[in-house]
């Protein structure tokens, strides 16, 4: 994705966020379901959903490692659409530690651990027709023994009634390149997460996201993903397709391996409130 196209997408989404009717301001009860924003993530990127104090949530991420475009259709069916292959799996738990604030941990099966926190700065409908949330994280491979990759950013979102939610997420990631500093031109990345969730049925939504890197380290291709999900009570079941395996900030910043490689995966999340 070129920089000019990225800028145009950001401007278009910002205009949509600002011009949407302000009369859809949501209630301040964070335990109440928000149908347009039922979960704390889109696919890999975070949302602005607030976790009530002393409540918690759990998530499983699963990305099959077989490229969907490898071989012909018969090969894909023989591998059961990639399910017979290996997978990158993540387990996540988050907890509402203070009003408007949450912390969490995400661990993947390649022994990467990420600690993260989010804090709601502005609630939609109070001062602006937008939700603004600060986010921060730090992660490291080999059970947090390797070089640390901190990140800082914010989530600017807009819920349009119970129908849709849109997101712009400028995020800076340090040590995004795992190679030694002496052999790389850039050791950090600045990306702008873009995403949307649109309800097509009372409990079914379409979701999409992308994370173009606009400065710094830009290996591989920009992370992009789309999916369909079904809500059932406090559970959310999502089938998704991505061009990368990233579910932590540094891995998202590192992008995907090739523009033609897409992978099937799923997320399962559960809110305990």
Coordinates of N, CA and C in Angstrom, one line a residue, residues 8-227:
X8 N -4.9 8.9 1.9 CA -6.3 9.1 1.4 C -7.3 8.3 2.2
X9 N -6.9 7.0 2.6 CA -7.7 6.2 3.4 C -7.9 6.8 4.8
X10 N -6.9 7.3 5.3 CA -7.0 8.0 6.7 C -7.9 9.2 6.6
X11 N -7.8 10.0 5.6 CA -8.6 11.2 5.5 C -10.1 10.8 5.3
X12 N -10.3 9.8 4.4 CA -11.7 9.4 4.2 C -12.3 8.9 5.4
X13 N -11.6 8.0 6.2 CA -12.1 7.4 7.4 C -12.3 8.5 8.5
X14 N -11.4 9.4 8.6 CA -11.6 10.5 9.5 C -12.8 11.4 9.2
X15 N -13.0 11.6 7.9 CA -14.2 12.4 7.5 C -15.5 11.7 7.9
X16 N -15.5 10.3 7.7 CA -16.6 9.5 8.1 C -16.9 9.6 9.5
X17 N -15.8 9.5 10.3 CA -16.0 9.5 11.8 C -16.5 10.8 12.3
X18 N -16.1 11.9 11.7 CA -16.5 13.2 12.2 C -17.8 13.6 11.7
X19 N -18.2 13.1 10.5 CA -19.5 13.5 10.0 C -20.7 12.6 10.4
X20 N -20.4 11.5 11.0 CA -21.5 10.6 11.4 C -22.4 11.3 12.4
X21 N -23.6 11.1 12.5 CA -24.5 11.7 13.4 C -24.1 11.5 14.9
X22 N -24.1 12.6 15.6 CA -23.7 12.5 17.0 C -24.8 12.0 18.0
X23 N -25.9 11.8 17.5 CA -27.0 11.4 18.3 C -27.0 9.9 18.8
X24 N -26.0 9.2 18.3 CA -25.9 7.8 18.6 C -25.0 7.5 19.8
X25 N -24.7 8.5 20.7 CA -23.9 8.3 21.8 C -24.3 7.2 22.7
X26 N -23.4 6.3 23.0 CA -23.7 5.1 23.8 C -23.9 5.4 25.3
X27 N -24.6 4.6 26.0 CA -24.7 4.7 27.4 C -23.3 4.5 28.1
X28 N -23.2 5.0 29.3 CA -21.9 4.9 30.0 C -21.7 3.6 30.8
X29 N -22.7 2.7 30.8 CA -22.7 1.5 31.5 C -21.8 0.5 30.7
X30 N -20.6 0.3 31.2 CA -19.6 -0.5 30.4 C -20.0 -2.0 30.5
X31 N -20.9 -2.4 31.4 CA -21.3 -3.8 31.4 C -22.4 -4.1 30.4
X32 N -23.0 -3.1 29.8 CA -24.0 -3.3 28.9 C -23.4 -3.6 27.5
X33 N -24.0 -4.5 26.8 CA -23.6 -4.9 25.5 C -23.7 -3.8 24.5
X34 N -22.6 -3.6 23.7 CA -22.6 -2.6 22.6 C -22.5 -3.4 21.3
X35 N -23.7 -3.6 20.7 CA -23.7 -4.5 19.5 C -22.7 -4.2 18.4
X36 N -22.4 -2.9 18.2 CA -21.5 -2.5 17.2 C -20.1 -2.7 17.6
X37 N -19.8 -2.9 18.9 CA -18.5 -3.1 19.4 C -18.5 -4.2 20.5
X38 N -18.7 -5.4 20.1 CA -18.9 -6.5 21.1 C -17.7 -7.1 21.7
X39 N -16.5 -6.7 21.2 CA -15.3 -7.3 21.6 C -14.1 -6.3 21.8
X40 N -13.1 -6.8 22.4 CA -11.9 -5.9 22.7 C -10.9 -5.8 21.6
X41 N -11.1 -6.6 20.6 CA -10.3 -6.6 19.4 C -11.1 -6.6 18.1
X42 N -10.5 -6.2 17.0 CA -11.2 -6.4 15.7 C -10.8 -7.8 15.3
X43 N -9.6 -8.0 14.8 CA -9.0 -9.3 14.5 C -7.7 -9.5 15.3
X44 N -6.8 -8.6 15.0 CA -5.6 -8.5 15.8 C -5.4 -7.2 16.5
X45 N -6.0 -6.1 15.9 CA -5.9 -4.8 16.5 C -6.9 -4.6 17.6
X46 N -6.6 -3.7 18.6 CA -7.5 -3.5 19.7 C -8.7 -2.6 19.3
X47 N -9.8 -2.7 20.0 CA -10.9 -1.7 19.9 C -10.9 -0.8 21.1
X48 N -11.8 0.1 21.2 CA -12.0 1.0 22.3 C -13.0 0.6 23.3
X49 N -13.4 -0.7 23.3 CA -14.3 -1.2 24.2 C -13.7 -1.2 25.6
X50 N -14.4 -0.7 26.6 CA -13.9 -0.5 28.0 C -14.3 -1.7 28.8
X51 N -13.4 -2.2 29.6 CA -13.6 -3.3 30.5 C -14.0 -2.8 31.9
X52 N -15.2 -3.2 32.4 CA -15.6 -2.7 33.7 C -14.6 -3.1 34.8
X53 N -14.5 -2.3 35.8 CA -13.6 -2.5 36.9 C -13.8 -3.9 37.6
X54 N -12.7 -4.6 37.7 CA -12.7 -5.9 38.4 C -13.4 -7.0 37.5
X55 N -13.7 -6.7 36.3 CA -14.2 -7.8 35.3 C -13.0 -8.2 34.5
X56 N -13.2 -9.3 33.7 CA -12.2 -9.8 32.9 C -12.7 -10.4 31.6
X57 N -11.7 -10.8 30.7 CA -12.1 -11.4 29.5 C -10.9 -12.3 29.0
X58 N -11.2 -13.3 28.2 CA -10.2 -14.3 27.8 C -10.4 -14.4 26.2
X59 N -9.2 -14.7 25.6 CA -9.2 -14.8 24.1 C -8.2 -15.8 23.7
X60 N -8.6 -16.6 22.7 CA -7.7 -17.5 22.0 C -7.6 -17.1 20.5
X61 N -6.4 -16.9 20.1 CA -6.1 -16.6 18.6 C -5.4 -17.8 18.0
X62 N -5.8 -18.1 16.7 CA -5.3 -19.3 16.1 C -5.1 -19.0 14.6
X63 N -3.9 -19.1 14.1 CA -3.6 -18.8 12.7 C -2.9 -20.0 12.1
X64 N -3.6 -20.7 11.2 CA -3.0 -21.8 10.5 C -1.8 -21.4 9.6
X65 N -0.8 -22.1 9.5 CA 0.4 -21.7 8.8 C 0.5 -22.1 7.4
X66 N -0.5 -22.8 6.8 CA -0.4 -23.2 5.4 C -1.0 -22.1 4.6
X67 N -0.2 -21.5 3.6 CA -0.8 -20.5 2.7 C -2.0 -21.1 1.9
X68 N -3.1 -20.3 1.9 CA -4.2 -20.8 1.1 C -4.0 -20.9 -0.4
X69 N -3.0 -20.2 -0.9 CA -2.7 -20.2 -2.3 C -1.7 -21.2 -2.7
X70 N -1.1 -22.0 -1.8 CA -0.1 -23.0 -2.1 C -0.7 -24.2 -2.8
X71 N -0.2 -24.6 -3.9 CA -0.7 -25.7 -4.7 C -2.0 -25.4 -5.3
X72 N -2.7 -26.4 -5.8 CA -4.0 -26.2 -6.4 C -5.2 -26.4 -5.5
X73 N -6.4 -26.3 -5.9 CA -7.5 -26.5 -5.0 C -7.6 -27.9 -4.4
X74 N -7.2 -28.9 -5.2 CA -7.2 -30.2 -4.6 C -6.3 -30.4 -3.5
X75 N -5.1 -29.7 -3.6 CA -4.1 -29.7 -2.5 C -4.7 -29.1 -1.2
X76 N -5.4 -27.9 -1.5 CA -6.0 -27.2 -0.3 C -7.1 -28.1 0.4
X77 N -7.9 -28.7 -0.4 CA -8.9 -29.6 0.2 C -8.3 -30.8 0.9
X78 N -7.2 -31.3 0.3 CA -6.5 -32.5 1.0 C -6.0 -32.0 2.3
X79 N -5.5 -30.8 2.4 CA -5.0 -30.3 3.7 C -6.1 -29.7 4.6
X80 N -7.4 -29.9 4.1 CA -8.6 -29.4 4.9 C -8.5 -27.9 5.1
X81 N -8.1 -27.2 4.0 CA -8.1 -25.8 4.0 C -7.1 -25.2 5.0
X82 N -6.0 -26.0 5.3 CA -5.0 -25.6 6.2 C -5.1 -26.1 7.6
X83 N -6.2 -26.7 7.9 CA -6.4 -27.2 9.3 C -5.4 -28.3 9.7
X84 N -4.9 -29.0 8.6 CA -4.0 -30.1 8.9 C -2.6 -29.6 9.2
X85 N -2.4 -28.3 8.9 CA -1.0 -27.8 9.1 C -0.8 -27.3 10.5
X86 N 0.4 -26.8 10.8 CA 0.7 -26.2 12.1 C -0.1 -24.9 12.3
X87 N 0.1 -24.3 13.4 CA -0.6 -23.1 13.7 C 0.2 -22.2 14.7
X88 N 0.0 -20.9 14.6 CA 0.5 -19.9 15.6 C -0.7 -19.6 16.5
X89 N -0.6 -20.0 17.8 CA -1.7 -19.9 18.7 C -1.3 -18.9 19.8
X90 N -2.3 -18.1 20.2 CA -2.1 -17.2 21.3 C -3.2 -17.3 22.4
X91 N -2.8 -17.1 23.6 CA -3.8 -17.1 24.7 C -3.7 -15.7 25.4
X92 N -4.8 -15.1 25.7 CA -4.8 -13.7 26.2 C -5.8 -13.6 27.3
X93 N -5.4 -12.9 28.4 CA -6.3 -12.6 29.5 C -6.2 -11.1 29.8
X94 N -7.3 -10.4 30.0 CA -7.3 -9.0 30.4 C -8.2 -8.8 31.6
X95 N -7.9 -7.7 32.4 CA -8.6 -7.5 33.6 C -8.8 -6.0 33.8
X96 N -10.0 -5.6 34.2 CA -10.3 -4.2 34.5 C -9.7 -3.8 35.8
X97 N -8.6 -3.1 35.8 CA -7.9 -2.8 37.1 C -8.4 -1.5 37.8
X98 N -8.9 -0.5 36.9 CA -9.4 0.7 37.5 C -10.6 1.1 36.5
X99 N -11.5 2.0 36.9 CA -12.5 2.5 36.0 C -11.8 3.0 34.7
X100 N -12.3 2.6 33.6 CA -11.8 3.0 32.2 C -10.4 2.4 31.9
X101 N -9.8 1.6 32.8 CA -8.5 1.1 32.5 C -8.4 -0.4 32.6
X102 N -7.6 -1.0 31.8 CA -7.5 -2.4 31.7 C -6.0 -2.8 31.4
X103 N -5.6 -4.0 31.9 CA -4.3 -4.5 31.7 C -4.5 -5.9 31.2
X104 N -3.4 -6.5 30.6 CA -3.6 -7.9 30.1 C -2.3 -8.5 29.7
X105 N -2.3 -9.8 29.4 CA -1.1 -10.5 28.9 C -1.5 -11.4 27.8
X106 N -0.6 -11.5 26.8 CA -0.9 -12.3 25.6 C 0.4 -13.1 25.4
X107 N 0.2 -14.5 25.3 CA 1.3 -15.4 25.1 C 1.1 -16.2 23.9
X108 N 2.0 -16.3 22.9 CA 1.9 -17.1 21.8 C 2.8 -18.4 21.9
X109 N 2.5 -19.4 21.1 CA 3.2 -20.7 21.3 C 4.6 -20.7 20.7
X110 N 5.1 -19.5 20.2 CA 6.5 -19.4 19.9 C 7.2 -18.7 21.0
X111 N 6.6 -18.7 22.2 CA 7.2 -18.2 23.5 C 7.4 -16.7 23.5
X112 N 6.6 -16.0 22.7 CA 6.5 -14.5 22.9 C 5.5 -14.1 23.9
X113 N 5.8 -13.2 24.8 CA 4.9 -12.7 25.8 C 4.7 -11.2 25.6
X114 N 3.5 -10.7 25.6 CA 3.2 -9.3 25.5 C 2.4 -8.9 26.7
X115 N 2.8 -7.8 27.4 CA 2.0 -7.2 28.5 C 1.4 -5.9 27.9
X116 N 0.2 -5.6 28.1 CA -0.4 -4.4 27.5 C -1.4 -3.8 28.5
X117 N -1.6 -2.5 28.2 CA -2.6 -1.7 29.0 C -3.3 -0.7 28.1
X118 N -4.6 -0.4 28.5 CA -5.4 0.5 27.8 C -6.1 1.4 28.8
X119 N -6.3 2.7 28.4 CA -7.0 3.6 29.3 C -7.9 4.5 28.5
X120 N -9.2 4.6 28.8 CA -10.1 5.5 28.1 C -9.9 6.9 28.5
X121 N -9.6 7.8 27.5 CA -9.4 9.2 27.8 C -10.7 10.0 27.6
X122 N -11.4 9.8 26.5 CA -12.6 10.5 26.2 C -13.6 9.5 25.8
X123 N -14.8 9.6 26.4 CA -15.9 8.7 26.0 C -16.8 9.4 24.9
X124 N -17.2 8.6 24.0 CA -18.0 9.1 22.9 C -19.3 9.8 23.4
X125 N -19.5 11.0 23.0 CA -20.7 11.7 23.4 C -20.5 12.6 24.6
X126 N -19.4 12.6 25.3 CA -19.2 13.5 26.4 C -18.7 14.9 25.9
X127 N -17.5 14.9 25.2 CA -17.0 16.1 24.7 C -16.8 16.1 23.2
X128 N -16.7 14.9 22.6 CA -16.5 14.7 21.2 C -17.4 13.5 20.7
X129 N -17.7 13.5 19.4 CA -18.5 12.4 18.9 C -17.5 11.2 18.6
X130 N -16.4 11.1 19.4 CA -15.4 10.1 19.2 C -15.1 9.5 20.5
X131 N -14.6 8.2 20.5 CA -14.0 7.6 21.6 C -12.5 7.6 21.4
X132 N -11.7 8.0 22.5 CA -10.3 8.1 22.4 C -9.7 7.3 23.6
X133 N -8.8 6.4 23.2 CA -8.2 5.6 24.3 C -6.7 5.5 24.0
X134 N -5.9 5.6 25.1 CA -4.5 5.4 25.1 C -4.1 3.9 25.2
X135 N -3.1 3.5 24.5 CA -2.7 2.1 24.6 C -1.2 2.0 24.7
X136 N -0.7 1.0 25.4 CA 0.7 0.8 25.5 C 1.0 -0.7 25.7
X137 N 2.1 -1.2 25.3 CA 2.5 -2.6 25.4 C 4.0 -2.8 25.4
X138 N 4.4 -3.9 25.9 CA 5.8 -4.3 25.7 C 5.8 -5.8 25.6
X139 N 6.7 -6.3 24.7 CA 6.7 -7.8 24.4 C 8.1 -8.2 24.1
X140 N 8.4 -9.5 24.3 CA 9.7 -10.0 24.0 C 9.5 -11.5 23.8
X141 N 10.5 -12.1 23.0 CA 10.5 -13.5 22.7 C 11.2 -14.3 23.8
X142 N 11.1 -15.6 23.6 CA 11.8 -16.5 24.6 C 11.4 -16.3 26.0
X143 N 10.0 -16.2 26.2 CA 9.4 -16.0 27.6 C 10.0 -14.7 28.2
X144 N 10.0 -13.7 27.4 CA 10.4 -12.3 27.8 C 11.8 -12.2 28.2
X145 N 12.7 -13.0 27.6 CA 14.1 -13.0 27.9 C 14.9 -12.2 26.8
X146 N 14.3 -12.1 25.6 CA 15.0 -11.4 24.5 C 14.8 -9.9 24.5
X147 N 15.3 -9.2 23.5 CA 15.1 -7.8 23.4 C 13.6 -7.4 23.5
X148 N 13.4 -6.4 24.3 CA 12.0 -5.9 24.5 C 11.6 -5.0 23.3
X149 N 10.3 -5.1 23.0 CA 9.7 -4.2 22.0 C 8.5 -3.5 22.5
X150 N 8.7 -2.2 23.0 CA 7.6 -1.5 23.6 C 6.8 -0.8 22.5
X151 N 5.6 -0.4 22.8 CA 4.8 0.3 21.8 C 3.9 1.3 22.5
X152 N 3.6 2.4 21.8 CA 2.7 3.4 22.4 C 1.7 3.9 21.2
X153 N 0.5 4.2 21.6 CA -0.4 4.6 20.6 C -1.8 5.0 21.1
X154 N -2.7 5.3 20.3 CA -4.0 5.6 20.7 C -5.0 5.0 19.7
X155 N -6.3 4.9 20.2 CA -7.4 4.4 19.4 C -8.4 5.5 19.3
X156 N -8.7 5.9 18.1 CA -9.7 6.9 17.9 C -10.8 6.2 17.1
X157 N -12.0 6.1 17.8 CA -13.1 5.3 17.2 C -14.4 6.0 17.2
X158 N -15.3 5.5 16.4 CA -16.6 6.1 16.3 C -17.6 4.9 16.1
X159 N -18.5 4.8 17.1 CA -19.6 3.8 16.9 C -20.8 4.6 16.3
X160 N -21.4 3.9 15.3 CA -22.6 4.5 14.6 C -23.8 3.7 15.0
X161 N -24.4 4.1 16.1 CA -25.5 3.4 16.7 C -25.1 1.9 17.0
X162 N -26.0 1.0 16.7 CA -25.7 -0.4 16.9 C -25.3 -1.1 15.6
X163 N -25.0 -0.3 14.6 CA -24.7 -0.8 13.3 C -23.3 -1.0 12.9
X164 N -22.4 -0.1 13.3 CA -21.0 -0.2 12.9 C -20.1 0.6 13.8
X165 N -18.8 0.3 13.7 CA -17.8 1.0 14.4 C -16.6 1.1 13.5
X166 N -15.9 2.2 13.6 CA -14.8 2.5 12.7 C -13.6 3.0 13.6
X167 N -12.4 2.7 13.1 CA -11.2 2.9 14.0 C -10.0 3.4 13.2
X168 N -9.3 4.4 13.8 CA -8.0 4.9 13.3 C -7.1 4.7 14.5
X169 N -5.9 4.1 14.3 CA -5.0 3.7 15.5 C -3.6 4.0 15.1
X170 N -3.1 5.2 15.4 CA -1.7 5.5 15.2 C -0.9 4.9 16.3
X171 N 0.1 4.1 15.9 CA 0.9 3.3 16.9 C 2.4 3.3 16.5
X172 N 3.2 3.6 17.5 CA 4.7 3.5 17.4 C 5.2 2.3 18.1
X173 N 6.0 1.5 17.4 CA 6.6 0.3 17.9 C 8.1 0.4 17.9
X174 N 8.8 0.3 19.0 CA 10.2 0.3 19.1 C 10.8 -1.2 19.0
X175 N 12.0 -1.3 18.5 CA 12.6 -2.6 18.3 C 11.7 -3.6 17.5
X176 N 11.0 -3.0 16.5 CA 10.2 -3.9 15.6 C 11.0 -4.8 14.8
X177 N 12.2 -4.4 14.5 CA 13.1 -5.3 13.7 C 13.9 -6.2 14.6
X178 N 13.7 -7.5 14.5 CA 14.4 -8.4 15.4 C 15.9 -8.6 15.1
X179 N 16.4 -8.0 14.0 CA 17.8 -8.1 13.7 C 18.6 -7.1 14.5
X180 N 19.9 -7.4 14.7 CA 20.8 -6.4 15.5 C 20.7 -5.0 14.9
X181 N 20.8 -4.0 15.8 CA 20.8 -2.6 15.3 C 21.8 -2.3 14.3
X182 N 23.0 -3.0 14.4 CA 24.1 -2.6 13.5 C 23.8 -2.9 12.1
X183 N 22.9 -3.8 11.8 CA 22.7 -4.2 10.4 C 21.3 -3.8 9.8
X184 N 20.6 -2.9 10.5 CA 19.3 -2.5 10.0 C 19.3 -0.9 9.9
X185 N 18.5 -0.4 8.9 CA 18.4 1.0 8.7 C 17.4 1.6 9.8
X186 N 16.4 0.9 10.1 CA 15.4 1.4 11.1 C 15.1 0.3 12.1
X187 N 15.0 0.7 13.4 CA 14.8 -0.2 14.4 C 13.4 0.0 15.1
X188 N 12.6 0.8 14.5 CA 11.3 1.0 15.0 C 10.3 1.3 13.8
X189 N 9.0 1.3 14.1 CA 8.1 1.4 13.0 C 6.9 2.3 13.5
X190 N 6.4 3.1 12.6 CA 5.1 3.8 12.9 C 4.1 3.4 12.0
X191 N 3.0 2.9 12.5 CA 1.9 2.3 11.6 C 0.6 3.0 12.0
X192 N -0.3 3.0 11.1 CA -1.7 3.5 11.4 C -2.7 2.4 11.2
X193 N -3.2 1.9 12.2 CA -4.2 0.8 12.2 C -5.5 1.4 11.7
X194 N -6.1 0.7 10.7 CA -7.5 1.1 10.2 C -8.4 -0.1 10.3
X195 N -9.6 0.1 10.8 CA -10.5 -1.0 10.9 C -11.9 -0.7 11.0
X196 N -12.8 -1.7 10.8 CA -14.2 -1.4 10.8 C -14.9 -2.8 11.2
X197 N -16.0 -2.6 11.9 CA -16.9 -3.8 12.2 C -18.3 -3.3 11.8
X198 N -19.0 -4.1 11.0 CA -20.3 -3.8 10.5 C -21.3 -5.0 10.8
X199 N -22.4 -4.7 11.5 CA -23.4 -5.8 11.7 C -24.2 -6.0 10.5
X200 N -24.3 -7.3 10.1 CA -25.2 -7.6 9.0 C -26.4 -8.5 9.5
X201 N -26.3 -9.0 10.7 CA -27.4 -9.7 11.3 C -27.4 -9.3 12.8
X202 N -28.4 -9.6 13.6 CA -28.4 -9.2 15.0 C -27.2 -9.7 15.8
X203 N -26.7 -10.9 15.4 CA -25.5 -11.4 16.2 C -24.4 -11.7 15.2
X204 N -24.4 -11.2 14.0 CA -23.4 -11.5 13.0 C -22.8 -10.2 12.5
X205 N -21.4 -10.2 12.4 CA -20.8 -9.0 11.9 C -19.7 -9.3 10.9
X206 N -19.4 -8.4 10.0 CA -18.2 -8.5 9.2 C -17.2 -7.5 9.7
X207 N -15.9 -7.9 9.7 CA -14.8 -7.2 10.3 C -13.6 -7.2 9.4
X208 N -12.9 -6.0 9.3 CA -11.7 -5.9 8.5 C -10.8 -4.9 9.2
X209 N -9.5 -5.1 8.9 CA -8.5 -4.3 9.5 C -7.2 -4.3 8.6
X210 N -6.4 -3.2 8.8 CA -5.1 -3.2 8.1 C -4.2 -2.3 8.9
X211 N -2.9 -2.4 8.7 CA -1.9 -1.7 9.5 C -0.8 -1.2 8.6
X212 N -1.0 -0.2 7.7 CA 0.1 0.3 6.9 C 1.1 1.0 7.7
X213 N 2.4 0.6 7.4 CA 3.5 1.3 8.1 C 3.9 2.5 7.3
X214 N 3.8 3.7 7.9 CA 4.0 5.0 7.2 C 5.4 5.5 7.4
X215 N 6.2 4.9 8.4 CA 7.5 5.4 8.6 C 8.3 4.3 9.3
X216 N 9.6 4.3 9.2 CA 10.5 3.3 9.9 C 10.6 2.0 9.2
X217 N 10.7 1.0 10.0 CA 11.0 -0.4 9.4 C 9.7 -0.9 8.7
X218 N 9.9 -1.4 7.5 CA 8.8 -1.9 6.7 C 9.1 -3.2 6.0
X219 N 9.4 -4.3 6.7 CA 9.7 -5.5 6.1 C 8.4 -6.2 5.6
X220 N 8.5 -7.1 4.6 CA 7.3 -7.9 4.2 C 6.2 -7.0 3.6
X221 N 5.0 -7.4 3.8 CA 3.8 -6.6 3.4 C 3.1 -6.1 4.6
X222 N 2.3 -5.1 4.4 CA 1.5 -4.6 5.5 C 0.5 -5.6 6.0
X223 N 0.3 -5.7 7.3 CA -0.7 -6.6 7.9 C -2.1 -6.2 7.4
X224 N -2.9 -7.2 7.0 CA -4.3 -7.0 6.6 C -5.0 -8.2 6.9
X225 N -6.3 -8.0 7.3 CA -7.1 -9.2 7.7 C -8.6 -8.8 7.5
X226 N -9.4 -9.9 7.3 CA -10.9 -9.7 7.2 C -11.5 -11.0 7.8
X227 N -12.8 -10.9 8.2 CA -13.4 -12.0 8.7 C -14.9 -11.8 9.0

